[in-house]
Coordinates of C-alpha atoms in Angstrom, one line a residue:
K1 CA 13.5 18.7 5.8
E2 CA 14.1 16.4 3.6
I3 CA 15.3 18.1 0.8
G4 CA 18.3 20.3 3.3
I5 CA 19.5 17.4 4.0
Q6 CA 19.9 16.6 0.0
K7 CA 21.1 19.3 0.0
A8 CA 23.1 19.5 2.5
L9 CA 24.9 16.4 1.5
G10 CA 26.0 18.2 -1.9
A11 CA 23.2 16.6 -3.9
P12 CA 23.5 18.6 -7.3
H13 CA 20.3 20.2 -8.6
I14 CA 19.0 17.5 -11.5
F15 CA 19.3 15.1 -8.3
I16 CA 16.4 16.7 -6.8
Q17 CA 14.7 18.2 -9.7
V18 CA 14.2 14.9 -11.3
Q19 CA 13.5 13.0 -7.6
F20 CA 10.4 15.8 -7.4
L21 CA 9.6 15.5 -11.8
L22 CA 9.6 11.3 -11.0
E23 CA 7.3 11.4 -7.9
A24 CA 5.1 14.2 -9.6
I25 CA 4.7 11.9 -12.4
W26 CA 4.0 8.2 -10.7
L27 CA 1.6 9.8 -8.8
C28 CA -0.2 11.5 -11.9
L29 CA -0.2 7.4 -13.4
I30 CA -1.7 6.3 -10.7
G31 CA -4.5 8.9 -10.6
G32 CA -4.3 7.6 -14.5
L33 CA -5.3 3.8 -12.9
I34 CA -7.3 4.8 -10.9
G35 CA -9.4 6.9 -13.5
L36 CA -9.2 3.6 -16.1
L37 CA -10.5 1.5 -13.0
F38 CA -13.6 4.1 -13.6
V39 CA -14.1 3.9 -16.3
W40 CA -13.8 0.9 -17.4
L41 CA -17.0 0.0 -13.9
T42 CA -18.5 2.2 -16.0
F43 CA -18.4 0.4 -19.0
L44 CA -19.6 -2.9 -18.1
G45 CA -22.6 -0.9 -17.1
L46 CA -22.7 1.1 -19.3
N47 CA -22.8 -1.9 -22.0
A48 CA -25.6 -4.2 -19.9
I49 CA -27.9 -1.0 -19.9
L50 CA -27.6 -0.4 -23.9
K51 CA -27.9 -3.5 -24.5
E52 CA -30.8 -4.1 -22.5
T53 CA -32.4 -1.0 -24.5
M54 CA -30.3 -1.4 -27.9
G55 CA -29.7 -4.4 -28.6
E56 CA -26.2 -5.8 -28.9
G57 CA -25.6 -3.7 -31.9
F58 CA -23.8 -1.3 -29.9
V59 CA -21.3 -1.8 -28.0
L60 CA -18.6 0.9 -25.4
V61 CA -15.2 -0.5 -26.3
L62 CA -11.7 0.5 -24.4
S63 CA -9.2 0.0 -26.1
A64 CA -5.9 -0.3 -26.0
S65 CA -5.0 2.9 -27.7
D66 CA -6.8 4.3 -25.7
T67 CA -5.5 3.2 -22.5
Q68 CA -2.4 4.1 -23.5
L69 CA -3.7 7.1 -24.9
G70 CA -4.9 7.4 -21.3
L71 CA -2.2 6.4 -19.0
W72 CA 0.4 9.5 -21.8
V73 CA -2.3 12.0 -21.0
S74 CA -1.9 11.3 -16.9
A75 CA 1.8 11.2 -17.5
I76 CA 2.8 14.2 -19.7
V77 CA -0.2 16.8 -16.6
G78 CA 2.2 15.0 -13.9
I79 CA 5.7 16.9 -16.0
I80 CA 3.8 19.9 -16.1
A81 CA 2.5 19.8 -12.9
G82 CA 5.6 18.8 -11.7
F83 CA 8.0 21.5 -12.8
I84 CA 7.4 24.7 -11.3
P85 CA 7.9 23.4 -7.7
A86 CA 10.8 21.0 -9.0
R87 CA 12.6 24.0 -10.1
Q88 CA 11.7 25.6 -6.7
A89 CA 12.7 22.7 -4.6
A90 CA 16.1 22.6 -5.9
R91 CA 16.5 26.0 -5.5
L92 CA 16.3 26.0 -1.7
N93 CA 18.6 27.1 0.5
P94 CA 19.7 24.0 2.9
V95 CA 19.0 26.2 5.7
E96 CA 15.9 27.4 4.5
A97 CA 14.7 24.0 4.2
M98 CA 15.1 22.3 7.3
R99 CA 13.5 24.9 9.1
A100 CA 10.7 24.0 6.7
K101 CA 7.6 22.2 8.3

């Protein structure tokens, strides 16, 4: 319904596409951050196990570049996953969009 209202009020196609893409990117970045948290917690556990079995010489490290790469991949996945739904939403007829649940 939100799309139908925006289109009825004269929102351009690009506005609706950008809105959908930004929402997709945002959701993927949140997922990426949650994933990085799990990786960090896993590294803590594995480092404790490795310290006991292999000594101090072997340590897993999550670097800043690894973190950045993970977030970039999340953003790119958001763009790819959100592109087609964004195009379809921008092309909806306002009346059909307002009828949809």
